[in-house]
Coordinates of C-alpha atoms in Angstrom, one line a residue:
X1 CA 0.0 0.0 0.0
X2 CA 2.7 2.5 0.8
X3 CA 4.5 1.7 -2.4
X4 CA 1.6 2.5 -4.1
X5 CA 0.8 5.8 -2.4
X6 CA 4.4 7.0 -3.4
X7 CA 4.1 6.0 -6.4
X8 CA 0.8 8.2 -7.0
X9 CA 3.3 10.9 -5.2
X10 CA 5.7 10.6 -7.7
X11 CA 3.3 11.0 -10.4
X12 CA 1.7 13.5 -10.0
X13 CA 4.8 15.6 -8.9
X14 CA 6.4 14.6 -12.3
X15 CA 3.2 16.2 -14.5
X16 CA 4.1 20.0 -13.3
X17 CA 4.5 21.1 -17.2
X18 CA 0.7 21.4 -17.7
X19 CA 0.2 23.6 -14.5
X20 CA -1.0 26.4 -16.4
X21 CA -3.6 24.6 -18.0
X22 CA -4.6 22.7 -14.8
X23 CA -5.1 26.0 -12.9
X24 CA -7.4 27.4 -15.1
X25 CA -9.3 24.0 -15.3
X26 CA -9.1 24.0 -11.7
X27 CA -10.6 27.5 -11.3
X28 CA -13.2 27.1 -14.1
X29 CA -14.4 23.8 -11.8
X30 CA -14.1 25.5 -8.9
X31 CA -16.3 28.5 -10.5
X32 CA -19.0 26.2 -11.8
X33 CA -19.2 24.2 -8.3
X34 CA -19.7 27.0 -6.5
X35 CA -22.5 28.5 -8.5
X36 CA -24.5 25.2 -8.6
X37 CA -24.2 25.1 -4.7
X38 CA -25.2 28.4 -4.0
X39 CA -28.3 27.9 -7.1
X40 CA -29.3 24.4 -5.3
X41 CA -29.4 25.6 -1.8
X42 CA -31.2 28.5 -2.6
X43 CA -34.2 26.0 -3.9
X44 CA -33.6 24.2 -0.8
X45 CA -34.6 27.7 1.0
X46 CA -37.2 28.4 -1.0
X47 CA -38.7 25.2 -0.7
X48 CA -38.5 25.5 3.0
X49 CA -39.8 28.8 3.3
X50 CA -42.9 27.5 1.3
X51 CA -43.5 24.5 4.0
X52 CA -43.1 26.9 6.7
X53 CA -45.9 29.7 5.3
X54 CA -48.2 26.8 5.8
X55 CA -48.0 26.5 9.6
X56 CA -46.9 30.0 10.6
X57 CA -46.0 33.6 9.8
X58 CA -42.4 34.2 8.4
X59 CA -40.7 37.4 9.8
X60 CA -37.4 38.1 11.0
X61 CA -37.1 35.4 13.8
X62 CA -37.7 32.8 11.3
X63 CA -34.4 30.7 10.8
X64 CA -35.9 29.4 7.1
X65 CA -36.2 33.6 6.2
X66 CA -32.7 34.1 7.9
X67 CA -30.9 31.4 5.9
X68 CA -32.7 32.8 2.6
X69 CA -31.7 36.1 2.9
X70 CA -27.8 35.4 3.2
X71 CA -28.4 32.8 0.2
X72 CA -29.7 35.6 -1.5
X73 CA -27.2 37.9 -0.7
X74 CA -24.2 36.0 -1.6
X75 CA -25.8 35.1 -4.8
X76 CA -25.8 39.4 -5.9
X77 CA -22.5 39.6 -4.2
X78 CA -20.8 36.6 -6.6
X79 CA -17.8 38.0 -8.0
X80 CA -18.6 41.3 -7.7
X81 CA -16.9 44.3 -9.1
X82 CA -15.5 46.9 -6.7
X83 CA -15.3 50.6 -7.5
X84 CA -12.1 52.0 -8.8
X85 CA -11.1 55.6 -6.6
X86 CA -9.9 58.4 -8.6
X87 CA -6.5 57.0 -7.3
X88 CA -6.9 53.6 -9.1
X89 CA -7.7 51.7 -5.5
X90 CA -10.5 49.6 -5.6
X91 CA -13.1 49.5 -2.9
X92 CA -15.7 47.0 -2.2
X93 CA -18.9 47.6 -3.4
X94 CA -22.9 46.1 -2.4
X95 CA -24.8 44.0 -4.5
X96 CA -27.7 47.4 -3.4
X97 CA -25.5 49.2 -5.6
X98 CA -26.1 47.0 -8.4
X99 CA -30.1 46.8 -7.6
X100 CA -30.1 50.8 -7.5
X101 CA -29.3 51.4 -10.9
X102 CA -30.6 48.0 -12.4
X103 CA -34.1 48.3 -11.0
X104 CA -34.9 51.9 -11.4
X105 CA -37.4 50.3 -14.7
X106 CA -39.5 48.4 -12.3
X107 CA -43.0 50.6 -11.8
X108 CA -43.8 51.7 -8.5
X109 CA -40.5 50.6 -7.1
X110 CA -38.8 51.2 -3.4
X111 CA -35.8 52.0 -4.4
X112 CA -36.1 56.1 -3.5
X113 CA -37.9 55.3 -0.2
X114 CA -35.0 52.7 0.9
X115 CA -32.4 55.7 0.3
X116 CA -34.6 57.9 2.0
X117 CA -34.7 55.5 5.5
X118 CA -33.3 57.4 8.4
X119 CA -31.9 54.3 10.6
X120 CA -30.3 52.5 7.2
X121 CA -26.8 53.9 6.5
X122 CA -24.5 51.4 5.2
X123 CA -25.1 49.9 1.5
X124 CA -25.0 46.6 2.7
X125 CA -28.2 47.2 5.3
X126 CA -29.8 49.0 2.4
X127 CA -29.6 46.1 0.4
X128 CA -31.0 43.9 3.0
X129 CA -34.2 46.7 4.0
X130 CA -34.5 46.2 -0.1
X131 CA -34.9 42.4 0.0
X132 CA -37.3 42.5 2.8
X133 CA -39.4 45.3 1.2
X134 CA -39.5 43.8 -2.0
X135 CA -40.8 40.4 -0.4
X136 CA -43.3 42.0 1.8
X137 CA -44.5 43.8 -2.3
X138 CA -44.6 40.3 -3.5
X139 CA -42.3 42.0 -6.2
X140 CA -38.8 40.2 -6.0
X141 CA -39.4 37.9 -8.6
X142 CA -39.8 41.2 -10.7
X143 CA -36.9 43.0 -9.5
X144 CA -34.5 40.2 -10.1
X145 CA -35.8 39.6 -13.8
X146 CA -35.8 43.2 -14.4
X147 CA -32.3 43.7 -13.2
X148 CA -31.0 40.7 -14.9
X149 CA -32.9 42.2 -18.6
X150 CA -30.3 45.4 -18.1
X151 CA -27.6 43.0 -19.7
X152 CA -25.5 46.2 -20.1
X153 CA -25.6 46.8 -16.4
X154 CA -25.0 44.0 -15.2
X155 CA -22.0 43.0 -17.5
X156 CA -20.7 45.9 -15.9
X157 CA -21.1 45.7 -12.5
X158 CA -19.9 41.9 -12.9
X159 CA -16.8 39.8 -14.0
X160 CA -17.2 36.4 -15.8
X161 CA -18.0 33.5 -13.6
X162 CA -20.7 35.3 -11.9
X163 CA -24.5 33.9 -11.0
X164 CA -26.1 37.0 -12.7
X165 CA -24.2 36.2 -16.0
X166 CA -24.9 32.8 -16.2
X167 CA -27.6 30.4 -17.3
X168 CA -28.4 30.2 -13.4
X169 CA -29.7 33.7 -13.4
X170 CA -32.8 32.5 -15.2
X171 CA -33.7 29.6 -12.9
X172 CA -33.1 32.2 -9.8
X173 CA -35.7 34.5 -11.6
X174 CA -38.4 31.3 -11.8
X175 CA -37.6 30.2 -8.5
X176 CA -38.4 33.4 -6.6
X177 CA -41.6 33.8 -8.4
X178 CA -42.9 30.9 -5.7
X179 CA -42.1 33.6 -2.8
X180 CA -44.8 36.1 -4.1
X181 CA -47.5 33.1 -2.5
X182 CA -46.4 34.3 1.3
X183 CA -46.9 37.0 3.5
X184 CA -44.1 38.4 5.3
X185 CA -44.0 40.2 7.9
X186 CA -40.9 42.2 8.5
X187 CA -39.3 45.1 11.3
X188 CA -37.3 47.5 9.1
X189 CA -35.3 48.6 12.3
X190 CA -34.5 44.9 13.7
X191 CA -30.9 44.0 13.9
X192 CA -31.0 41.8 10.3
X193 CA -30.7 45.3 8.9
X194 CA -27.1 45.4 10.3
X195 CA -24.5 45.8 7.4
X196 CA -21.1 45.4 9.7
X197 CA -20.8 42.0 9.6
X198 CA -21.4 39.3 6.4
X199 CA -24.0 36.9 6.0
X200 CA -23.5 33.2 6.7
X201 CA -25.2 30.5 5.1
X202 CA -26.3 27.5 7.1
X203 CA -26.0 24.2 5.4
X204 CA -27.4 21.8 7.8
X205 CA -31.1 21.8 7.4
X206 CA -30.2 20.6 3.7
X207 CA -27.3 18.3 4.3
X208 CA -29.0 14.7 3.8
X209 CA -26.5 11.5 4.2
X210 CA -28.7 8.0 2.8
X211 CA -26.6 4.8 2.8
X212 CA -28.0 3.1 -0.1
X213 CA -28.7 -1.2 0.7
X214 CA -25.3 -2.2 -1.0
X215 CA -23.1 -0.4 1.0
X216 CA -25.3 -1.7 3.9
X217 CA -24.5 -5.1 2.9
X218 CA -21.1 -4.9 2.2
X219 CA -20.3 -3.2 5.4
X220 CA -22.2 -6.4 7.0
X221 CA -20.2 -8.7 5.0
X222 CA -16.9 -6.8 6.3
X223 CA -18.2 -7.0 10.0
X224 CA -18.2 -10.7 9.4
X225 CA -14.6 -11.1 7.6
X226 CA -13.5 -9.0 10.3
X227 CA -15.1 -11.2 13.2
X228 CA -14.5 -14.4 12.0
X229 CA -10.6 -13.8 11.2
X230 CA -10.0 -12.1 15.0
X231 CA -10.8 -15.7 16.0
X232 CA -11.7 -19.4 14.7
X233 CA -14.0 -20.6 17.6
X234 CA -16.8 -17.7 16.7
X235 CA -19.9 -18.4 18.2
X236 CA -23.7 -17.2 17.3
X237 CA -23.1 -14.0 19.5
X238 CA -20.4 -12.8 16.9
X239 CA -23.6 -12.1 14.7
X240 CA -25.5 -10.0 16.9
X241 CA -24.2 -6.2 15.7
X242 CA -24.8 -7.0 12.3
X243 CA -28.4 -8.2 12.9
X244 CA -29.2 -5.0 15.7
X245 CA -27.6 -2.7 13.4
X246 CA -29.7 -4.7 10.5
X247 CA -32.6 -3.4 12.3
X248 CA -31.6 0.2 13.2
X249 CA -31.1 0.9 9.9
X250 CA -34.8 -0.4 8.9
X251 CA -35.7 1.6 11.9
X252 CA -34.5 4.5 10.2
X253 CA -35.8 4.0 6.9
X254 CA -39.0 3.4 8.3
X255 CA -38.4 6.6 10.3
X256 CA -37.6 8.7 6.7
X257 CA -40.5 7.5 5.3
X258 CA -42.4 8.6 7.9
X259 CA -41.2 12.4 7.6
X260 CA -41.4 11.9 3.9
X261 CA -45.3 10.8 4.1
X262 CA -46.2 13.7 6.8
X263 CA -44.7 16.0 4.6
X264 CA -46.1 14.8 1.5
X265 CA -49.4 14.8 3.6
X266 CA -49.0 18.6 4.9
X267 CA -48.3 19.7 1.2
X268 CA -51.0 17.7 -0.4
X269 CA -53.2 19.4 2.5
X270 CA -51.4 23.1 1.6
X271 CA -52.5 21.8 -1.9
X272 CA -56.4 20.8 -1.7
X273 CA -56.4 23.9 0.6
X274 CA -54.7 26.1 -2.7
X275 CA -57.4 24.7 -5.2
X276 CA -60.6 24.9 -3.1
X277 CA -59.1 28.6 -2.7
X278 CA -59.1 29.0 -6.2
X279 CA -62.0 27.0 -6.9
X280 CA -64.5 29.6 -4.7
X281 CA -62.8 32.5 -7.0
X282 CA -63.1 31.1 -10.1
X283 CA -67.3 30.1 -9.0
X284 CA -67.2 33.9 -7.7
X285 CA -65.8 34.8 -11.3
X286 CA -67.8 32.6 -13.2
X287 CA -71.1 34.2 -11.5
X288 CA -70.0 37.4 -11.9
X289 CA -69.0 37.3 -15.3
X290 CA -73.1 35.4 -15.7
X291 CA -74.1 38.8 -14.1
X292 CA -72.5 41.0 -16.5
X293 CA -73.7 38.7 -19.6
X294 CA -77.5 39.1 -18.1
X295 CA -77.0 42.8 -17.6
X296 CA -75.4 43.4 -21.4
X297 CA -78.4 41.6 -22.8
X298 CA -81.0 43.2 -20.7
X299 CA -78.6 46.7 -22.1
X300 CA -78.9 45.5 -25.5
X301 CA -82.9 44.7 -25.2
X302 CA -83.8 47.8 -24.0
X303 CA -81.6 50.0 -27.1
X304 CA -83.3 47.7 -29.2
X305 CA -86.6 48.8 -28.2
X306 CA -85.7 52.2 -27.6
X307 CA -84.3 52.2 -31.1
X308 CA -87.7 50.5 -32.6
X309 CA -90.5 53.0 -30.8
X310 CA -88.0 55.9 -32.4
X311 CA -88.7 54.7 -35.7
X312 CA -92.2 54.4 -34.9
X313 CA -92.2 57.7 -33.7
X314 CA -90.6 59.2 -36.7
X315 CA -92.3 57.3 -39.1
X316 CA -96.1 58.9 -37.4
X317 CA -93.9 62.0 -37.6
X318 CA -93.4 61.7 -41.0
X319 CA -97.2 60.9 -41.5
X320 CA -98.7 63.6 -40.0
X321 CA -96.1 66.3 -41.8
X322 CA -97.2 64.8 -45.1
X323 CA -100.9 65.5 -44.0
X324 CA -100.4 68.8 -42.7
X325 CA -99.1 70.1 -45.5
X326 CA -101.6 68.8 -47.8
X327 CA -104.2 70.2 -46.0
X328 CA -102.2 73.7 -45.9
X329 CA -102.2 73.7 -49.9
X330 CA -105.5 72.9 -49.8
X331 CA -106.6 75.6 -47.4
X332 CA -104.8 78.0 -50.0
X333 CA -106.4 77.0 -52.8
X334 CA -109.7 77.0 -51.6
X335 CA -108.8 80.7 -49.9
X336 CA -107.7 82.0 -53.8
X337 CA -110.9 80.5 -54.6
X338 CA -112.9 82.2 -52.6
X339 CA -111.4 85.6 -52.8
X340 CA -111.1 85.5 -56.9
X341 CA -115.1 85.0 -56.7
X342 CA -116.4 87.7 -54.2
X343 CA -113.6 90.1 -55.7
X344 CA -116.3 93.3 -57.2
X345 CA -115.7 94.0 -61.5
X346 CA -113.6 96.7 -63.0
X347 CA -116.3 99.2 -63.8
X348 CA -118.4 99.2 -60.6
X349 CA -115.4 99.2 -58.3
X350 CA -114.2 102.2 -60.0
X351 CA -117.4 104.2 -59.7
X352 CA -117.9 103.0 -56.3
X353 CA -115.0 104.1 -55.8
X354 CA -114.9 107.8 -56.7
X355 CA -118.5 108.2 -55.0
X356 CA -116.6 106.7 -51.7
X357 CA -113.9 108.9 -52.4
X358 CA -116.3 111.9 -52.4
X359 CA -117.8 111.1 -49.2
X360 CA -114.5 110.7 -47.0
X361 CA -113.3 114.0 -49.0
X362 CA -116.8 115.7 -47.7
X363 CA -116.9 113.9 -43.7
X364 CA -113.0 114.6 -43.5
X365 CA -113.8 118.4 -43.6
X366 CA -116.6 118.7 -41.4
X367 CA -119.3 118.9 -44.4
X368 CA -121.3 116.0 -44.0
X369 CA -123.3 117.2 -40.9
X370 CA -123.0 120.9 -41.5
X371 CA -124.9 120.5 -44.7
X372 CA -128.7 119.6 -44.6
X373 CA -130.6 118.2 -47.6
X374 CA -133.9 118.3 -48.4
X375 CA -134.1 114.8 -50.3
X376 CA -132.6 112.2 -51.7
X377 CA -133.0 113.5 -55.6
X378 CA -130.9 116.2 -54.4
X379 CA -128.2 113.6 -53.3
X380 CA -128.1 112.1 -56.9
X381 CA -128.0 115.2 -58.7
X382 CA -125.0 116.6 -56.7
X383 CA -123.2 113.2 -57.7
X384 CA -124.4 113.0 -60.8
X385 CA -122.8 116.8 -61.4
X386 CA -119.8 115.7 -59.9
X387 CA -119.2 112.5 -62.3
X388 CA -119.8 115.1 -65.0
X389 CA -117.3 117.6 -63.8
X390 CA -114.7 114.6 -63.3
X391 CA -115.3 113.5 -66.9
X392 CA -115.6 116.1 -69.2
X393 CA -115.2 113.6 -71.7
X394 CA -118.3 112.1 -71.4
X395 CA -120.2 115.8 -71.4
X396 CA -118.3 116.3 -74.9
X397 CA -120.1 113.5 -76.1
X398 CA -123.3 113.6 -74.5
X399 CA -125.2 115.1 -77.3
X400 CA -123.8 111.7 -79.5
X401 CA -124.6 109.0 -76.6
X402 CA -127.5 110.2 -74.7
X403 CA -128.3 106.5 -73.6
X404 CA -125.0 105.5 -72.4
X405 CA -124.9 108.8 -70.6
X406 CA -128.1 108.5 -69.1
X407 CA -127.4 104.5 -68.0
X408 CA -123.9 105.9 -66.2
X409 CA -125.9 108.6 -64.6
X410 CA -128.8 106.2 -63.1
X411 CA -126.3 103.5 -61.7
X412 CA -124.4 106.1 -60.3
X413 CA -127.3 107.3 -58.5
X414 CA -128.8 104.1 -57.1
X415 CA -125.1 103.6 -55.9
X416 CA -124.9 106.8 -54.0
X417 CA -128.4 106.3 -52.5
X418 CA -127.3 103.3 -51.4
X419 CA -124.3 104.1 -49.5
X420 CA -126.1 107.2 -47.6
X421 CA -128.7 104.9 -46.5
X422 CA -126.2 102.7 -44.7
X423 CA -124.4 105.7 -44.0
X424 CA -128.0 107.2 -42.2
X425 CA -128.2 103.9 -40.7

């Protein structure tokens, strides 16, 4: 055995000309390893911070929160960048200063009113105020996926290796989404706000060690070798540790599938608990969304109805516009009628009109009561003298057309006695 050991020695001592290459492989394992911890044990936390929800409230005395929040922080503070001084030194920097300029797209984000906090100073308790604010929001799924978008920024604030550049960073984005299902509860001035000293990660709750059967079995089979060699004259009682620790280990089996199936039980519980949840919203949903169909229909009804007795309306309308205005040109016709027949002739309007005239001429000037006369012959002879002297004409011609003359004279007279009878009257 020791030959063989040096010889390995040896060996390996003699392949120092690919160092340079074996460094880098080294480092590039290294790299990978420690970024598929640090992703695994985070869904270890998560998953733990889910069972947990189910049976109480997660705040800040919760160890489950306690170990996800350093997870979390050593995940944004993988191979960080630090900030180069005017003077070339380069400081350390917070994964918060990262999350301030990366996370300034998300709507409605915390990121002024976590620099505004009075009892936060350092970046590192900044940072830490920011994870608890963002999980109390039920927005640190967002902020992560939104951060990790801003390629430019993060290439910047990162070197190669890191979480944030790798595939990883997508499966950290889908397993926070599961977080946004709890209600925290969180004290921004507790002492997890503290930025002087680093956070720790606890790897015990998810450190697991099964002995599969064939190792089981061998190491009974080496119990035996070993006994029976020590001495020839072995007896039944030589057997006994391989046969109690035969049963402690079924013990113990027995004992993990017991955790296992209360487990699986509590989560099948959280589960049915989930979907009967989500059943009542979606029956809540489905009757409201019935609701709104009954009401648009009954909407739709009624502007159909509306829009019918509007037509009605304006067909009667229509009716009793067409009727009116036949009846109006009616009405005008018949009123053309009526005055084109009970209008007077030329000739009898004109001396009617002249005796009238004679009349107003003799009552405008105070005549008509001032003068007395005897009869009505008198009457006709003053008119008939005064159609004369209006028409000398006629007087030219008398002599020629004593007929006409006389005719014109007679109507003329009956006219006037007519109109100082109604006159007297």
């Amino acid at each position: 055995m020791a030959s063989r050991n040096l010889g390995g020695r040896s060996g390996s001592r003699g392949g120092g000309g690919g160092g340079s290459g074996g460094k880098k492989s080294l480092s590039a394992r290294n790299a990978a390893v420690e970024r598929r911890n640090l992703i695994t044990v985070c869904r270890f936390s998560v998953k733990t911070l889910i069972d947990r929800s189910c049976f109480e409230t997660i705040d800040d005395s919760s160890p489950e929160f306690n170990n996800f929040a350093a997870i979390l922080e050593q995940i944004l503070s993988h191979r960080l960048k630090g900030q180069v001084t005017w003077f070339g030194y380069e400081s350390p920097r917070s994964f918060w200063d990262y999350i301030r300029v990366a996370c300034r797209k998300v709507s409605q984000n915390c990121i002024c009113s976590i620099e505004n906090m009075e009892n936060v100073s350092s970046s590192r308790a900044k940072g830490r105020a920011w994870i608890r604010v963002a999980l109390m929001e039920k927005h640190l799924s967002e902020y992560i996926s939104t951060a990790l978008r801003d390629f430019k920024t993060t290439r910047r604030f990162y070197e190669d290796g890191a979480i944030v550049l790798g595939e990883e960073a997508n499966m950290l984005a889908g397993m926070l989404l599961g977080l946004n299902a709890i209600d925290f509860s969180f004290c921004l001035k507790g002492e997890g706000l503290d930025g002087s000293f680093p956070a720790v990660i606890d790897y015990t709750p998810y450190l697991k060690f099964t002995q599969s059967s064939d190792s089981i079995s061998s190491d009974e089979e080496e119990l035996r070798t070993l006994g029976s060699s020590g001495s020839e004259s072995s007896t039944p009682e030589n057997v006994g540790p391989p046969f109690i620790m035969d049963e402690n280990s079924w013990f113990n089996k027995c004992k993990r599938v017991k955790q296992k199936y209360q487990l699986t039980l509590e989560q099948k519980g959280y589960l049915e608990e989930l979907l009967r949840l989500r059943e009542n919203q979606l029956s809540e949903s489905v009757s409201q969304n019935k609701t709104l169909l009954q009401r648009i229909e009954d909407s739709d009804l009624a502007h159909k109805l509306e829009k019918e007795q509007l037509e009605y309306i304006i067909v009667e309308l229509q009716d009793q516009l067409t009727v009116l205005k036949n009846n109006d040109l009616r009405s005008r016709q018949e009123l053309t009628a009526h005055l084109t027949n009970q209008w007077p002739s030329p000739g009898a309007l004109d001396v009617n009109a002249v005796a009238l005239d004679t009349l107003l001429y003799r009552k405008h000037n105070k005549q008509w009561y001032e003068k007395s006369y005897q009869s009505l012959d008198q009457l006709s002879a003053e008119v008939s003298l005064s159609q004369t002297s209006l028409d000398p004409g006629q007087s030219q011609e008398g002599d020629g057309k004593p007929d006409t003359l006389n005719s014109v004279s007679e109507g003329c007279q009956s006219n006037t006695i007519k109109y100082a009878s109604k006159i007297k009257r």
